[in-house]
PDB file of C-alpha atoms in Angstrom:
ATOM      1  CA  UNK A   7      93.656 -57.674-123.675  1.00 58.00           C
ATOM      2  CA  UNK A   8      94.468 -54.202-125.413  1.00 53.00           C
ATOM      3  CA  UNK A   9      97.695 -55.868-126.087  1.00 50.00           C
ATOM      4  CA  UNK A  10      96.314 -58.761-128.708  1.00 51.00           C
ATOM      5  CA  UNK A  11      94.388 -57.109-130.317  1.00 53.00           C
ATOM      6  CA  UNK A  12      98.034 -54.933-131.181  1.00 53.00           C
ATOM      7  CA  UNK A  13      99.025 -57.404-132.127  1.00 49.00           C
ATOM      8  CA  UNK A  14      96.095 -59.392-133.512  1.00 55.00           C
ATOM      9  CA  UNK A  15      96.162 -55.845-136.180  1.00 53.00           C
ATOM     10  CA  UNK A  16     100.125 -56.082-136.639  1.00 50.00           C
ATOM     11  CA  UNK A  17      99.638 -60.156-137.061  1.00 49.00           C
ATOM     12  CA  UNK A  18      97.158 -58.844-140.575  1.00 55.00           C
ATOM     13  CA  UNK A  19      98.498 -55.881-141.753  1.00 51.00           C
ATOM     14  CA  UNK A  20     102.298 -58.882-141.886  1.00 53.00           C
ATOM     15  CA  UNK A  21     100.196 -61.233-143.784  1.00 53.00           C
ATOM     16  CA  UNK A  22      99.017 -58.724-146.844  1.00 56.00           C
ATOM     17  CA  UNK A  23     102.830 -56.700-146.972  1.00 48.00           C
ATOM     18  CA  UNK A  24     104.117 -60.374-146.577  1.00 50.00           C
ATOM     19  CA  UNK A  25     101.783 -61.503-149.659  1.00 52.00           C
ATOM     20  CA  UNK A  26     102.304 -59.038-151.946  1.00 50.00           C
ATOM     21  CA  UNK A  27     106.034 -59.373-151.460  1.00 41.00           C
ATOM     22  CA  UNK A  28     106.727 -63.302-151.750  1.00 46.00           C
ATOM     23  CA  UNK A  29     104.427 -63.640-154.460  1.00 43.00           C
ATOM     24  CA  UNK A  30     105.728 -64.929-158.281  1.00 38.00           C
ATOM     25  CA  UNK A  31     103.378 -62.859-160.426  1.00 42.00           C
ATOM     26  CA  UNK A  32     102.884 -59.588-159.927  1.00 40.00           C
ATOM     27  CA  UNK A  33      99.821 -58.503-159.189  1.00 43.00           C
ATOM     28  CA  UNK A  34      97.034 -57.362-162.222  1.00 42.00           C
ATOM     29  CA  UNK A  35      98.218 -53.015-163.456  1.00 43.00           C
ATOM     30  CA  UNK A  36      94.963 -50.897-165.251  1.00 41.00           C
ATOM     31  CA  UNK A  37      95.944 -48.692-167.341  1.00 44.00           C
ATOM     32  CA  UNK A  38      94.408 -46.820-170.058  1.00 44.00           C
ATOM     33  CA  UNK A  39      97.282 -46.154-172.476  1.00 44.00           C
ATOM     34  CA  UNK A  40      99.379 -48.951-171.419  1.00 44.00           C
ATOM     35  CA  UNK A  41     102.123 -46.211-170.707  1.00 45.00           C
ATOM     36  CA  UNK A  42     101.434 -44.715-167.733  1.00 49.00           C
ATOM     37  CA  UNK A  43      99.653 -45.503-164.468  1.00 51.00           C
ATOM     38  CA  UNK A  44      97.175 -43.626-163.351  1.00 59.00           C
ATOM     39  CA  UNK A  45      98.025 -41.361-160.092  1.00 69.00           C
ATOM     40  CA  UNK A  46      96.684 -42.213-156.852  1.00 76.00           C
ATOM     41  CA  UNK A  47      94.574 -39.668-155.323  1.00 79.00           C
ATOM     42  CA  UNK A  48      95.363 -37.705-152.107  1.00 86.00           C
ATOM     43  CA  UNK A  49      94.328 -39.008-148.607  1.00 88.00           C
ATOM     44  CA  UNK A  50      91.950 -36.104-149.063  1.00 88.00           C
ATOM     45  CA  UNK A  51      90.286 -37.075-152.168  1.00 91.00           C
ATOM     46  CA  UNK A  52      90.515 -40.797-151.337  1.00 92.00           C
ATOM     47  CA  UNK A  53      87.735 -40.225-148.167  1.00 92.00           C
ATOM     48  CA  UNK A  54      86.002 -38.619-150.208  1.00 93.00           C
ATOM     49  CA  UNK A  55      85.779 -41.945-152.633  1.00 93.00           C
ATOM     50  CA  UNK A  56      85.966 -44.238-149.925  1.00 93.00           C
ATOM     51  CA  UNK A  57      82.709 -42.606-148.316  1.00 93.00           C
ATOM     52  CA  UNK A  58      80.736 -42.564-151.332  1.00 94.00           C
ATOM     53  CA  UNK A  59      81.419 -46.447-151.731  1.00 94.00           C
ATOM     54  CA  UNK A  60      80.945 -47.239-148.398  1.00 95.00           C
ATOM     55  CA  UNK A  61      77.136 -45.786-149.454  1.00 95.00           C
ATOM     56  CA  UNK A  62      76.563 -47.611-151.805  1.00 95.00           C
ATOM     57  CA  UNK A  63      77.849 -50.377-151.065  1.00 95.00           C
ATOM     58  CA  UNK A  64      75.081 -50.361-147.363  1.00 95.00           C
ATOM     59  CA  UNK A  65      72.728 -48.947-150.003  1.00 95.00           C
ATOM     60  CA  UNK A  66      73.282 -51.495-152.433  1.00 95.00           C
ATOM     61  CA  UNK A  67      72.678 -54.746-149.919  1.00 95.00           C
ATOM     62  CA  UNK A  68      70.075 -53.274-148.949  1.00 95.00           C
ATOM     63  CA  UNK A  69      68.270 -52.873-152.424  1.00 94.00           C
ATOM     64  CA  UNK A  70      70.342 -56.503-153.477  1.00 93.00           C
ATOM     65  CA  UNK A  71      66.474 -58.145-152.593  1.00 93.00           C
ATOM     66  CA  UNK A  72      64.955 -56.843-155.833  1.00 93.00           C
ATOM     67  CA  UNK A  73      66.467 -58.471-158.043  1.00 92.00           C
ATOM     68  CA  UNK A  74      68.049 -61.732-156.851  1.00 92.00           C
ATOM     69  CA  UNK A  75      67.929 -64.727-158.853  1.00 92.00           C
ATOM     70  CA  UNK A  76      66.527 -68.272-157.881  1.00 93.00           C
ATOM     71  CA  UNK A  77      69.430 -68.678-155.885  1.00 94.00           C
ATOM     72  CA  UNK A  78      69.785 -66.795-153.629  1.00 94.00           C
ATOM     73  CA  UNK A  79      66.440 -66.987-152.506  1.00 95.00           C
ATOM     74  CA  UNK A  80      67.558 -70.636-152.581  1.00 95.00           C
ATOM     75  CA  UNK A  81      70.486 -69.023-150.474  1.00 94.00           C
ATOM     76  CA  UNK A  82      67.694 -67.676-148.016  1.00 95.00           C
ATOM     77  CA  UNK A  83      66.018 -70.788-147.694  1.00 96.00           C
ATOM     78  CA  UNK A  84      68.837 -73.158-146.904  1.00 96.00           C
ATOM     79  CA  UNK A  85      69.334 -70.191-143.759  1.00 95.00           C
ATOM     80  CA  UNK A  86      65.992 -69.786-142.961  1.00 96.00           C
ATOM     81  CA  UNK A  87      65.657 -74.321-142.402  1.00 97.00           C
ATOM     82  CA  UNK A  88      69.069 -74.043-140.402  1.00 96.00           C
ATOM     83  CA  UNK A  89      67.781 -71.365-138.651  1.00 95.00           C
ATOM     84  CA  UNK A  90      65.004 -73.310-137.240  1.00 96.00           C
ATOM     85  CA  UNK A  91      66.743 -76.384-136.712  1.00 96.00           C
ATOM     86  CA  UNK A  92      68.891 -74.836-134.490  1.00 96.00           C
ATOM     87  CA  UNK A  93      66.026 -73.425-132.661  1.00 96.00           C
ATOM     88  CA  UNK A  94      63.788 -76.913-132.555  1.00 95.00           C
ATOM     89  CA  UNK A  95      67.393 -77.577-130.304  1.00 95.00           C
ATOM     90  CA  UNK A  96      68.505 -73.963-128.620  1.00 95.00           C
ATOM     91  CA  UNK A  97      68.003 -75.745-124.993  1.00 94.00           C
ATOM     92  CA  UNK A  98      70.081 -78.384-125.261  1.00 94.00           C
ATOM     93  CA  UNK A  99      72.709 -76.631-126.662  1.00 94.00           C
ATOM     94  CA  UNK A 100      72.489 -73.677-124.640  1.00 94.00           C
ATOM     95  CA  UNK A 101      72.802 -76.125-121.570  1.00 93.00           C
ATOM     96  CA  UNK A 102      75.494 -77.612-123.508  1.00 94.00           C
ATOM     97  CA  UNK A 103      78.023 -74.689-123.649  1.00 93.00           C
ATOM     98  CA  UNK A 104      77.269 -72.903-120.689  1.00 93.00           C
ATOM     99  CA  UNK A 105      78.093 -76.112-118.505  1.00 91.00           C
ATOM    100  CA  UNK A 106      81.370 -75.854-119.744  1.00 89.00           C
ATOM    101  CA  UNK A 107      81.596 -71.914-119.187  1.00 89.00           C
ATOM    102  CA  UNK A 108      84.461 -72.344-116.453  1.00 89.00           C
ATOM    103  CA  UNK A 109      86.510 -75.181-118.555  1.00 89.00           C
ATOM    104  CA  UNK A 110      86.928 -72.208-120.936  1.00 88.00           C
ATOM    105  CA  UNK A 111      90.515 -69.691-119.619  1.00 89.00           C
ATOM    106  CA  UNK A 112      89.402 -66.724-118.924  1.00 87.00           C
ATOM    107  CA  UNK A 113      91.664 -64.693-121.772  1.00 88.00           C
ATOM    108  CA  UNK A 114      89.456 -66.309-124.107  1.00 88.00           C
ATOM    109  CA  UNK A 115      86.134 -65.867-122.524  1.00 83.00           C
ATOM    110  CA  UNK A 116      87.402 -62.040-122.528  1.00 86.00           C
ATOM    111  CA  UNK A 117      88.121 -62.208-125.534  1.00 88.00           C
ATOM    112  CA  UNK A 118      85.510 -63.200-126.824  1.00 83.00           C
ATOM    113  CA  UNK A 119      83.699 -60.145-125.505  1.00 82.00           C
ATOM    114  CA  UNK A 120      85.927 -57.777-125.944  1.00 86.00           C
ATOM    115  CA  UNK A 121      86.610 -58.421-129.397  1.00 85.00           C
ATOM    116  CA  UNK A 122      83.258 -58.122-130.587  1.00 84.00           C
ATOM    117  CA  UNK A 123      81.999 -54.660-128.922  1.00 85.00           C
ATOM    118  CA  UNK A 124      80.755 -52.449-131.203  1.00 85.00           C
ATOM    119  CA  UNK A 125      84.092 -49.988-129.930  1.00 86.00           C
ATOM    120  CA  UNK A 126      86.123 -52.062-130.296  1.00 87.00           C
ATOM    121  CA  UNK A 127      85.789 -54.754-133.836  1.00 86.00           C
ATOM    122  CA  UNK A 128      85.249 -50.649-135.377  1.00 88.00           C
ATOM    123  CA  UNK A 129      88.068 -49.393-133.770  1.00 90.00           C
ATOM    124  CA  UNK A 130      90.247 -53.063-135.660  1.00 90.00           C
ATOM    125  CA  UNK A 131      88.249 -52.168-139.290  1.00 92.00           C
ATOM    126  CA  UNK A 132      89.117 -47.978-138.783  1.00 92.00           C
ATOM    127  CA  UNK A 133      92.765 -49.147-138.582  1.00 93.00           C
ATOM    128  CA  UNK A 134      93.029 -51.125-140.973  1.00 93.00           C
ATOM    129  CA  UNK A 135      91.472 -48.707-143.501  1.00 94.00           C
ATOM    130  CA  UNK A 136      93.916 -46.375-142.279  1.00 94.00           C
ATOM    131  CA  UNK A 137      96.739 -48.086-142.317  1.00 94.00           C
ATOM    132  CA  UNK A 138      95.965 -48.832-146.950  1.00 92.00           C
ATOM    133  CA  UNK A 139      94.866 -45.052-146.871  1.00 93.00           C
ATOM    134  CA  UNK A 140      98.242 -43.432-145.400  1.00 93.00           C
ATOM    135  CA  UNK A 141     100.622 -46.052-146.973  1.00 92.00           C
ATOM    136  CA  UNK A 142      98.298 -46.225-150.029  1.00 90.00           C
ATOM    137  CA  UNK A 143      98.339 -48.940-150.215  1.00 92.00           C
ATOM    138  CA  UNK A 144      94.741 -50.291-152.753  1.00 91.00           C
ATOM    139  CA  UNK A 145      94.690 -53.619-151.631  1.00 92.00           C
ATOM    140  CA  UNK A 146      94.135 -53.272-147.344  1.00 93.00           C
ATOM    141  CA  UNK A 147      92.375 -49.970-148.275  1.00 94.00           C
ATOM    142  CA  UNK A 148      90.077 -51.563-149.814  1.00 95.00           C
ATOM    143  CA  UNK A 149      89.613 -54.630-146.960  1.00 94.00           C
ATOM    144  CA  UNK A 150      89.124 -51.481-144.534  1.00 95.00           C
ATOM    145  CA  UNK A 151      86.189 -50.338-146.764  1.00 96.00           C
ATOM    146  CA  UNK A 152      84.274 -53.685-146.950  1.00 95.00           C
ATOM    147  CA  UNK A 153      84.722 -54.251-143.512  1.00 95.00           C
ATOM    148  CA  UNK A 154      82.905 -51.224-142.682  1.00 95.00           C
ATOM    149  CA  UNK A 155      79.900 -50.744-145.185  1.00 96.00           C
ATOM    150  CA  UNK A 156      79.364 -54.833-144.415  1.00 95.00           C
ATOM    151  CA  UNK A 157      79.580 -53.998-140.589  1.00 94.00           C
ATOM    152  CA  UNK A 158      77.074 -51.042-141.189  1.00 94.00           C
ATOM    153  CA  UNK A 159      74.686 -53.536-143.049  1.00 95.00           C
ATOM    154  CA  UNK A 160      74.760 -55.990-141.407  1.00 94.00           C
ATOM    155  CA  UNK A 161      74.790 -54.108-138.999  1.00 91.00           C
ATOM    156  CA  UNK A 162      71.956 -52.253-138.361  1.00 93.00           C
ATOM    157  CA  UNK A 163      70.157 -54.412-139.827  1.00 93.00           C
ATOM    158  CA  UNK A 164      70.551 -57.413-136.311  1.00 92.00           C
ATOM    159  CA  UNK A 165      69.852 -54.100-134.322  1.00 91.00           C
ATOM    160  CA  UNK A 166      66.177 -53.589-135.538  1.00 93.00           C
ATOM    161  CA  UNK A 167      65.901 -57.193-135.166  1.00 92.00           C
ATOM    162  CA  UNK A 168      66.261 -57.876-131.704  1.00 91.00           C
ATOM    163  CA  UNK A 169      64.112 -54.665-130.922  1.00 90.00           C
ATOM    164  CA  UNK A 170      61.739 -56.269-133.401  1.00 93.00           C
ATOM    165  CA  UNK A 171      61.547 -59.528-132.532  1.00 93.00           C
ATOM    166  CA  UNK A 172      62.118 -59.339-128.487  1.00 93.00           C
ATOM    167  CA  UNK A 173      64.164 -62.958-127.802  1.00 94.00           C
ATOM    168  CA  UNK A 174      64.949 -63.077-124.156  1.00 94.00           C
ATOM    169  CA  UNK A 175      68.554 -64.304-123.465  1.00 94.00           C
ATOM    170  CA  UNK A 176      69.113 -67.636-121.725  1.00 93.00           C
ATOM    171  CA  UNK A 177      70.218 -66.148-119.237  1.00 90.00           C
ATOM    172  CA  UNK A 178      67.036 -64.924-117.687  1.00 91.00           C
ATOM    173  CA  UNK A 179      66.131 -68.883-117.875  1.00 91.00           C
ATOM    174  CA  UNK A 180      62.793 -67.847-119.673  1.00 92.00           C
ATOM    175  CA  UNK A 181      63.608 -70.340-122.337  1.00 90.00           C
ATOM    176  CA  UNK A 182      63.847 -70.355-125.953  1.00 91.00           C
ATOM    177  CA  UNK A 183      59.809 -69.194-127.336  1.00 92.00           C
ATOM    178  CA  UNK A 184      59.839 -66.080-124.295  1.00 93.00           C
ATOM    179  CA  UNK A 185      59.503 -62.605-126.820  1.00 94.00           C
ATOM    180  CA  UNK A 186      58.376 -59.118-126.202  1.00 92.00           C
ATOM    181  CA  UNK A 187      59.118 -56.713-128.696  1.00 92.00           C
ATOM    182  CA  UNK A 188      60.136 -53.688-128.473  1.00 91.00           C
ATOM    183  CA  UNK A 189      60.482 -53.975-125.274  1.00 85.00           C
ATOM    184  CA  UNK A 190      64.251 -51.414-124.953  1.00 81.00           C
ATOM    185  CA  UNK A 191      65.310 -54.006-122.098  1.00 89.00           C
ATOM    186  CA  UNK A 192      68.460 -55.462-123.279  1.00 90.00           C
ATOM    187  CA  UNK A 193      66.922 -59.119-121.907  1.00 92.00           C
ATOM    188  CA  UNK A 194      64.850 -59.142-124.512  1.00 93.00           C
ATOM    189  CA  UNK A 195      67.603 -58.353-127.196  1.00 92.00           C
ATOM    190  CA  UNK A 196      69.190 -61.804-128.011  1.00 92.00           C
ATOM    191  CA  UNK A 197      68.070 -62.980-131.535  1.00 93.00           C
ATOM    192  CA  UNK A 198      69.807 -62.222-133.285  1.00 91.00           C
ATOM    193  CA  UNK A 199      73.613 -61.249-132.124  1.00 92.00           C
ATOM    194  CA  UNK A 200      75.598 -57.952-132.729  1.00 91.00           C
ATOM    195  CA  UNK A 201      78.517 -58.987-131.162  1.00 92.00           C
ATOM    196  CA  UNK A 202      78.947 -62.203-133.716  1.00 94.00           C
ATOM    197  CA  UNK A 203      77.284 -60.605-136.305  1.00 94.00           C
ATOM    198  CA  UNK A 204      80.593 -57.572-136.049  1.00 93.00           C
ATOM    199  CA  UNK A 205      83.462 -60.386-135.647  1.00 94.00           C
ATOM    200  CA  UNK A 206      81.781 -62.300-138.343  1.00 95.00           C
ATOM    201  CA  UNK A 207      82.076 -59.111-141.089  1.00 95.00           C
ATOM    202  CA  UNK A 208      85.504 -58.443-139.882  1.00 94.00           C
ATOM    203  CA  UNK A 209      86.797 -62.240-140.358  1.00 94.00           C
ATOM    204  CA  UNK A 210      85.359 -62.972-143.614  1.00 95.00           C
ATOM    205  CA  UNK A 211      86.272 -59.367-144.979  1.00 94.00           C
ATOM    206  CA  UNK A 212      89.115 -60.893-144.176  1.00 93.00           C
ATOM    207  CA  UNK A 213      89.917 -63.921-145.167  1.00 94.00           C
ATOM    208  CA  UNK A 214      88.541 -62.646-148.860  1.00 92.00           C
ATOM    209  CA  UNK A 215      91.867 -61.538-149.748  1.00 89.00           C
ATOM    210  CA  UNK A 216      93.780 -64.110-148.731  1.00 90.00           C
ATOM    211  CA  UNK A 217      93.923 -67.611-150.940  1.00 89.00           C
ATOM    212  CA  UNK A 218      95.991 -69.787-148.609  1.00 91.00           C
ATOM    213  CA  UNK A 219      93.816 -72.298-146.524  1.00 91.00           C
ATOM    214  CA  UNK A 220      95.544 -72.398-143.986  1.00 93.00           C
ATOM    215  CA  UNK A 221      95.553 -68.306-143.515  1.00 92.00           C
ATOM    216  CA  UNK A 222      92.080 -68.439-143.440  1.00 93.00           C
ATOM    217  CA  UNK A 223      91.398 -71.109-140.860  1.00 93.00           C
ATOM    218  CA  UNK A 224      93.146 -69.322-138.928  1.00 93.00           C
ATOM    219  CA  UNK A 225      91.056 -66.039-139.357  1.00 93.00           C
ATOM    220  CA  UNK A 226      88.153 -68.352-139.059  1.00 94.00           C
ATOM    221  CA  UNK A 227      89.150 -69.677-135.987  1.00 92.00           C
ATOM    222  CA  UNK A 228      89.695 -65.978-134.299  1.00 92.00           C
ATOM    223  CA  UNK A 229      86.287 -65.605-135.092  1.00 91.00           C
ATOM    224  CA  UNK A 230      84.488 -68.559-134.075  1.00 94.00           C
ATOM    225  CA  UNK A 231      85.633 -67.596-130.395  1.00 93.00           C
ATOM    226  CA  UNK A 232      83.541 -64.876-129.827  1.00 92.00           C
ATOM    227  CA  UNK A 233      80.367 -66.150-131.100  1.00 93.00           C
ATOM    228  CA  UNK A 234      80.856 -69.380-128.664  1.00 93.00           C
ATOM    229  CA  UNK A 235      81.497 -67.412-126.627  1.00 93.00           C
ATOM    230  CA  UNK A 236      77.861 -65.617-126.452  1.00 93.00           C
ATOM    231  CA  UNK A 237      76.325 -68.984-125.788  1.00 94.00           C
ATOM    232  CA  UNK A 238      79.053 -69.833-122.604  1.00 92.00           C
ATOM    233  CA  UNK A 239      78.103 -66.224-121.130  1.00 91.00           C
ATOM    234  CA  UNK A 240      73.926 -66.969-121.697  1.00 91.00           C
ATOM    235  CA  UNK A 241      73.957 -64.018-124.050  1.00 92.00           C
ATOM    236  CA  UNK A 242      72.220 -65.708-126.814  1.00 94.00           C
ATOM    237  CA  UNK A 243      71.353 -69.054-127.825  1.00 95.00           C
ATOM    238  CA  UNK A 244      72.741 -71.002-131.044  1.00 95.00           C
ATOM    239  CA  UNK A 245      70.080 -70.348-133.286  1.00 96.00           C
ATOM    240  CA  UNK A 246      71.163 -66.567-132.728  1.00 95.00           C
ATOM    241  CA  UNK A 247      74.615 -66.793-133.411  1.00 96.00           C
ATOM    242  CA  UNK A 248      74.443 -68.972-136.724  1.00 96.00           C
ATOM    243  CA  UNK A 249      71.584 -67.061-137.906  1.00 95.00           C
ATOM    244  CA  UNK A 250      74.223 -63.425-137.494  1.00 95.00           C
ATOM    245  CA  UNK A 251      77.359 -65.489-139.167  1.00 96.00           C
ATOM    246  CA  UNK A 252      75.038 -66.684-141.822  1.00 96.00           C
ATOM    247  CA  UNK A 253      73.394 -62.988-142.002  1.00 95.00           C
ATOM    248  CA  UNK A 254      77.298 -61.112-142.073  1.00 95.00           C
ATOM    249  CA  UNK A 255      78.354 -64.309-144.781  1.00 96.00           C
ATOM    250  CA  UNK A 256      75.683 -63.436-147.596  1.00 96.00           C
ATOM    251  CA  UNK A 257      75.927 -59.073-147.017  1.00 96.00           C
ATOM    252  CA  UNK A 258      80.409 -59.725-147.394  1.00 96.00           C
ATOM    253  CA  UNK A 259      79.936 -61.439-150.642  1.00 95.00           C
ATOM    254  CA  UNK A 260      77.029 -59.099-151.713  1.00 95.00           C
ATOM    255  CA  UNK A 261      79.278 -56.141-150.926  1.00 96.00           C
ATOM    256  CA  UNK A 262      82.476 -57.627-152.478  1.00 95.00           C
ATOM    257  CA  UNK A 263      81.423 -58.901-154.965  1.00 94.00           C
ATOM    258  CA  UNK A 264      79.749 -55.802-155.952  1.00 95.00           C
ATOM    259  CA  UNK A 265      82.291 -53.911-155.098  1.00 93.00           C
ATOM    260  CA  UNK A 266      84.770 -54.819-157.780  1.00 89.00           C
ATOM    261  CA  UNK A 267      82.133 -55.583-160.079  1.00 85.00           C
ATOM    262  CA  UNK A 268      83.412 -52.103-161.433  1.00 64.00           C
ATOM    263  CA  UNK A 269      87.261 -53.243-161.896  1.00 63.00           C
ATOM    264  CA  UNK A 270      86.361 -56.527-164.049  1.00 55.00           C
ATOM    265  CA  UNK A 271      84.092 -54.854-166.988  1.00 53.00           C
ATOM    266  CA  UNK A 272      86.238 -51.564-166.915  1.00 48.00           C
ATOM    267  CA  UNK A 273      85.672 -51.277-170.711  1.00 49.00           C
ATOM    268  CA  UNK A 274      88.432 -49.640-173.229  1.00 47.00           C
ATOM    269  CA  UNK A 275      91.460 -50.099-170.682  1.00 48.00           C
ATOM    270  CA  UNK A 276      94.354 -52.621-170.890  1.00 48.00           C
ATOM    271  CA  UNK A 277      95.418 -55.676-167.625  1.00 47.00           C
ATOM    272  CA  UNK A 278      99.190 -55.782-167.885  1.00 48.00           C
ATOM    273  CA  UNK A 279     100.351 -58.944-165.877  1.00 50.00           C
ATOM    274  CA  UNK A 280     103.696 -59.533-165.475  1.00 50.00           C
ATOM    275  CA  UNK A 281     104.969 -62.765-164.654  1.00 53.00           C
ATOM    276  CA  UNK A 282     107.831 -64.342-163.499  1.00 52.00           C
ATOM    277  CA  UNK A 283     109.736 -68.325-163.193  1.00 51.00           C
ATOM    278  CA  UNK A 284     113.408 -68.664-162.356  1.00 50.00           C
ATOM    279  CA  UNK A 285     114.295 -68.558-166.673  1.00 54.00           C
ATOM    280  CA  UNK A 286     111.496 -66.469-167.493  1.00 54.00           C
ATOM    281  CA  UNK A 287     109.787 -63.118-167.446  1.00 55.00           C
ATOM    282  CA  UNK A 288     106.931 -62.551-169.561  1.00 55.00           C
ATOM    283  CA  UNK A 289     104.267 -59.428-170.102  1.00 53.00           C
ATOM    284  CA  UNK A 290     100.954 -60.143-170.829  1.00 55.00           C
ATOM    285  CA  UNK A 291      98.280 -57.729-171.938  1.00 54.00           C
ATOM    286  CA  UNK A 292      94.673 -59.340-171.920  1.00 51.00           C
ATOM    287  CA  UNK A 293      91.645 -56.113-173.624  1.00 49.00           C
TER     288      UNK A 293
END
């Protein structure tokens, strides 16, 4: 299983680098005086900067509901409605998936549980961040910051929710209506799913970095294994993993926009874009 995760990490890194090398349009360069590019921070300094960014990202996520607009409340209502709908059929969906567990290849079952484990998932996100840090590749490093911020934000939220709600896991055979808040017993920590939160934040963050729909589809295909495995194993109901994935999606979206807001609105700078084609080379500056 470790070999599979190592190959995944190698594949992810190659996707980042190949996308940059194969792109016809060179990434926009933000410069202050149109002559020299800003110097890169040292590794130590960059660690401090990114640490502050992670803390700011987490704080922003928790405080953002105070400034939500109508669209955000509509999204919340949609998630709540979807959770209620899946909750209403939790008994049937749980039975359906659990009865088919033996038909799922053993390697897929193990991968789903292993990939969603906190120590393994944070190992992957940390490796992505450190790769960007030491190679001084801002895109990979920023992706790592996004992953760590989102996983921490959503992870803390789901940990608190599990304890507060105390929903019995399907494997206890107590049914979808049984709750035991603040019990501290692992059998009553079904809602929502921690494994799903970690994998979903990782995959949503990673998919944000690619425009190719086939690459996105591949990322999501890998990411869906863990949520389904939690239902197969009787660790969670389908409504648990649905809510977890929804939380992860909106946390990643909000954090991504927050991280890029300052870059998009940087005043007094010129954005230089180099465009190349077989018979033309052009340099455009946007004020």
